[in-house]
CSV table of C-alpha atoms in Angstrom, one decimal:
chain,number,residue,atom,x,y,z
A,1,MET,CA,-10.0,-48.7,49.6
A,2,ARG,CA,-7.0,-51.0,49.8
A,3,LYS,CA,-5.2,-51.4,46.5
A,4,VAL,CA,-5.0,-54.9,45.1
A,5,ASP,CA,-1.5,-56.1,44.2
A,6,PRO,CA,-2.0,-57.9,40.8
A,7,ALA,CA,0.9,-60.3,41.4
A,8,GLN,CA,-0.5,-61.3,44.8
A,9,TYR,CA,-4.0,-61.6,43.3
A,10,ARG,CA,-2.7,-63.9,40.6
A,11,ALA,CA,-0.7,-65.9,43.1
A,12,LYS,CA,-3.6,-66.5,45.4
A,13,ARG,CA,-5.9,-67.4,42.5
A,14,ARG,CA,-3.3,-69.8,41.3
A,15,HIS,CA,-2.9,-71.3,44.7
A,16,ILE,CA,-6.6,-72.1,44.9
A,17,MET,CA,-6.5,-73.6,41.4
A,18,MET,CA,-3.6,-75.9,42.2
A,19,ALA,CA,-5.3,-77.0,45.4
A,20,ALA,CA,-8.4,-77.9,43.5
A,21,ALA,CA,-6.7,-79.7,40.6
A,22,PRO,CA,-6.1,-83.1,42.3
A,23,LEU,CA,-9.7,-83.0,43.6
A,24,PHE,CA,-11.2,-82.5,40.2
A,25,ALA,CA,-8.8,-85.1,38.7
A,26,ALA,CA,-9.8,-87.7,41.4
A,27,HIS,CA,-13.5,-86.9,41.9
A,28,GLY,CA,-14.6,-85.0,38.9
A,29,LEU,CA,-16.3,-81.6,38.9
A,30,ASP,CA,-19.6,-83.0,40.1
A,31,GLY,CA,-17.9,-84.9,42.9
A,32,THR,CA,-15.9,-82.0,44.2
A,33,SER,CA,-17.6,-79.5,46.6
A,34,THR,CA,-16.6,-75.9,47.2
A,35,ALA,CA,-16.0,-77.0,50.8
A,36,ARG,CA,-13.4,-79.5,49.8
A,37,ILE,CA,-11.7,-76.9,47.6
A,38,ARG,CA,-11.7,-74.4,50.5
A,39,GLU,CA,-10.2,-77.0,52.9
A,40,ALA,CA,-7.6,-78.1,50.4
A,41,ALA,CA,-6.5,-74.5,49.7
A,42,GLY,CA,-6.7,-73.5,53.4
A,43,VAL,CA,-9.0,-70.5,52.7
A,44,SER,CA,-12.3,-69.2,54.0
A,45,SER,CA,-15.5,-69.4,52.0
A,46,GLY,CA,-15.4,-65.6,51.5
A,47,THR,CA,-11.8,-65.8,50.1
A,48,LEU,CA,-12.7,-68.6,47.8
A,49,PHE,CA,-15.7,-66.8,46.3
A,50,HIS,CA,-13.8,-63.6,46.1
A,51,TYR,CA,-11.5,-65.2,43.5
A,52,PHE,CA,-14.0,-67.6,41.9
A,53,PRO,CA,-17.8,-67.4,41.8
A,54,SER,CA,-18.2,-71.2,41.7
A,55,LYS,CA,-16.4,-74.4,41.6
A,56,ARG,CA,-17.0,-74.6,37.9
A,57,ALA,CA,-15.1,-71.3,37.5
A,58,VAL,CA,-12.1,-72.9,39.3
A,59,PHE,CA,-12.3,-75.9,37.0
A,60,VAL,CA,-12.6,-73.8,33.8
A,61,ALA,CA,-9.7,-71.6,34.9
A,62,LEU,CA,-7.5,-74.6,35.4
A,63,LEU,CA,-8.1,-75.6,31.7
A,64,THR,CA,-8.1,-72.2,30.1
A,65,ASP,CA,-6.0,-69.7,32.1
A,66,ASP,CA,-2.7,-69.1,30.3
A,67,ASP,CA,-0.6,-68.7,33.5
A,68,ASN,CA,2.0,-71.1,32.0
A,69,GLY,CA,2.5,-69.0,28.9
A,70,ASP,CA,1.1,-71.5,26.4
A,71,ALA,CA,0.5,-68.9,23.7
A,72,GLN,CA,4.0,-67.6,24.0
A,73,ARG,CA,5.4,-71.1,23.8
A,74,LEU,CA,3.5,-71.8,20.6
A,75,ALA,CA,4.7,-68.5,19.1
A,76,ALA,CA,8.3,-69.2,20.1
A,77,ALA,CA,8.1,-72.6,18.5
A,78,ARG,CA,6.8,-71.2,15.3
A,79,ASP,CA,9.7,-68.8,15.0
A,80,ARG,CA,12.6,-71.2,15.7
A,81,ASP,CA,15.2,-71.6,12.9
A,82,ASP,CA,14.9,-75.4,12.7
A,83,PRO,CA,11.2,-76.2,12.2
A,84,ARG,CA,11.7,-80.0,12.5
A,85,SER,CA,13.4,-79.8,15.9
A,86,ALA,CA,10.9,-77.1,17.0
A,87,LEU,CA,8.1,-79.5,16.0
A,88,LEU,CA,9.5,-82.4,17.9
A,89,ASP,CA,10.2,-80.3,21.0
A,90,LEU,CA,6.7,-78.8,20.9
A,91,VAL,CA,5.1,-82.2,20.7
A,92,GLU,CA,7.1,-83.4,23.6
A,93,GLU,CA,6.0,-80.3,25.6
A,94,LEU,CA,2.4,-80.8,24.8
A,95,ALA,CA,2.5,-84.5,25.7
A,96,ALA,CA,4.7,-84.2,28.8
A,97,PRO,CA,1.8,-83.4,31.2
A,98,ALA,CA,0.5,-86.9,30.5
A,99,ALA,CA,3.1,-88.1,33.0
A,100,SER,CA,1.2,-86.4,35.7
A,101,PRO,CA,-1.9,-88.3,37.0
A,102,VAL,CA,-3.5,-85.0,38.0
A,103,ALA,CA,-3.1,-83.5,34.5
A,104,ALA,CA,-4.3,-86.7,32.8
A,105,GLY,CA,-7.3,-86.9,35.1
A,106,LEU,CA,-8.1,-83.2,34.4
A,107,VAL,CA,-8.1,-83.8,30.7
A,108,MET,CA,-10.4,-86.8,31.0
A,109,GLU,CA,-12.8,-84.8,33.2
A,110,ALA,CA,-12.6,-81.9,30.8
A,111,LEU,CA,-13.8,-84.1,27.9
A,112,ARG,CA,-16.7,-85.4,30.0
A,113,GLN,CA,-17.8,-81.9,31.0
A,114,ALA,CA,-17.3,-80.5,27.5
A,115,GLY,CA,-20.0,-82.9,26.3
A,116,LYS,CA,-22.6,-81.1,28.3
A,117,ASP,CA,-21.1,-77.6,28.6
A,118,ALA,CA,-21.0,-75.7,25.3
A,119,GLU,CA,-19.1,-72.8,26.7
A,120,LEU,CA,-16.3,-75.0,28.0
A,121,ALA,CA,-16.3,-77.0,24.8
A,122,ALA,CA,-15.8,-73.8,22.8
A,123,ALA,CA,-12.9,-72.7,25.1
A,124,LEU,CA,-11.2,-76.0,24.8
A,125,GLU,CA,-11.7,-76.0,21.0
A,126,ALA,CA,-10.1,-72.6,20.8
A,127,ASP,CA,-7.0,-73.8,22.7
A,128,SER,CA,-6.9,-76.9,20.5
A,129,ASP,CA,-7.1,-74.8,17.3
A,130,LEU,CA,-4.1,-72.7,18.4
A,131,GLU,CA,-2.0,-75.8,19.0
A,132,LEU,CA,-3.2,-77.3,15.7
A,133,GLU,CA,-2.2,-74.1,13.9
A,134,ALA,CA,1.3,-74.1,15.4
A,135,LEU,CA,1.8,-77.8,14.5
A,136,THR,CA,0.5,-77.3,11.0
A,137,HIS,CA,2.9,-74.3,10.5
A,138,LEU,CA,5.9,-76.3,11.7
A,139,VAL,CA,5.1,-79.4,9.6
A,140,SER,CA,4.6,-77.1,6.5
A,141,ARG,CA,7.9,-75.3,7.1
A,142,SER,CA,9.7,-78.7,7.6
A,143,VAL,CA,8.3,-79.9,4.3
A,144,ARG,CA,9.4,-76.7,2.5
A,145,GLU,CA,12.9,-76.7,4.0
A,146,GLY,CA,13.6,-80.4,3.4
A,147,GLY,CA,13.1,-81.5,7.0
A,148,ALA,CA,10.1,-83.7,6.3
A,149,ASP,CA,8.8,-85.9,3.5
A,150,PRO,CA,7.3,-83.7,0.7
A,151,VAL,CA,4.3,-86.0,0.3
A,152,LEU,CA,3.0,-85.1,3.7
A,153,ASP,CA,-0.1,-82.9,4.0
A,154,ALA,CA,0.8,-80.4,6.7
A,155,ARG,CA,-2.7,-80.1,8.1
A,156,ALA,CA,-3.5,-83.8,8.1
A,157,THR,CA,-0.2,-84.6,9.7
A,158,ALA,CA,-0.8,-82.0,12.4
A,159,VAL,CA,-4.2,-83.5,13.1
A,160,TRP,CA,-2.7,-87.0,13.5
A,161,ILE,CA,-0.1,-85.6,15.9
A,162,GLN,CA,-2.8,-84.1,18.0
A,163,THR,CA,-4.7,-87.3,18.0
A,164,ILE,CA,-1.7,-89.3,19.2
A,165,ILE,CA,-1.1,-86.7,22.0
A,166,GLY,CA,-4.7,-87.1,23.0
A,167,ALA,CA,-4.3,-90.9,23.0
A,168,LEU,CA,-1.4,-90.6,25.4
A,169,PHE,CA,-3.5,-88.7,27.9
A,170,LEU,CA,-6.3,-91.2,27.6
A,171,ARG,CA,-3.9,-94.1,28.3
A,172,ALA,CA,-2.3,-92.3,31.1
A,173,ALA,CA,-5.6,-91.8,32.8
A,174,THR,CA,-6.9,-95.3,32.3
A,175,GLU,CA,-3.9,-97.7,32.2
A,176,THR,CA,-2.4,-98.9,35.5
A,177,GLY,CA,1.4,-98.7,35.4
A,178,PHE,CA,1.5,-96.4,32.4
A,179,ASP,CA,5.1,-95.6,31.7
A,180,ALA,CA,4.9,-92.0,30.5
A,181,PRO,CA,8.7,-91.3,30.0
A,182,ALA,CA,9.0,-94.4,27.9
A,183,GLN,CA,5.9,-93.5,25.9
A,184,LEU,CA,7.3,-89.9,25.3
A,185,ARG,CA,10.5,-91.4,24.0
A,186,ASP,CA,8.6,-93.7,21.7
A,187,LEU,CA,6.5,-90.7,20.5
A,188,ARG,CA,9.5,-88.7,19.5
A,189,LEU,CA,11.0,-91.8,17.7
A,190,LEU,CA,7.6,-92.4,15.9
A,191,LEU,CA,7.4,-88.7,14.8
A,192,ASN,CA,10.9,-88.8,13.5
A,193,ARG,CA,10.0,-91.8,11.4
A,194,LEU,CA,6.7,-90.3,10.3
A,195,LEU,CA,8.3,-87.0,9.1
A,196,GLY,CA,11.0,-88.7,7.0
A,197,GLY,CA,12.8,-86.0,5.0
A,198,THR,CA,16.4,-85.1,5.2
A,199,GLY,CA,16.4,-83.1,8.4
A,200,PRO,CA,18.5,-84.0,11.5
A,201,ARG,CA,17.4,-87.0,13.4
A,202,THR,CA,17.1,-86.0,17.0
A,203,GLU,CA,16.0,-89.3,18.5
A,204,ARG,CA,16.8,-89.5,22.1
């Protein structure tokens, strides 16, 4: 039996996922066939089903696979010396994909599918909880270390931040001419004002 190279396996799997992403963003899960995914990825049906048992599996992998090191990024942000700067940078990283029409479309389709797929909803909620935990931790540290207004409730503030990030994706997916770079700059400015405190102002 031929040995499978793990790196090659991951790369091929990733290739199929990236080929399918714009299809799901434009046509939704229900409107995307396995044939269209196969054609976009340039693979045979046998190859496609070797890596994914269904188109739903491709879609779920796009939303839940941690190929981009999301967990490591959250952990690194939590451990930075300056929690306020770490918080602002993390929010920018979480919101930045809204600049991509494909990413914004995938988020909207994920919300639609989660409403009728309990397993997907649970996976998305788990990812959201990890982000919320990291945001809460950084707000709490910022408050303790004088980098944020002491009256702020860390958990409530983190929830508001997540809500604002979600609103950016919604606007990116539904508004013609949405200016993502400008909105990301405004988001950083808004958070600086919201946090208050005596920490460094890193508006840019």
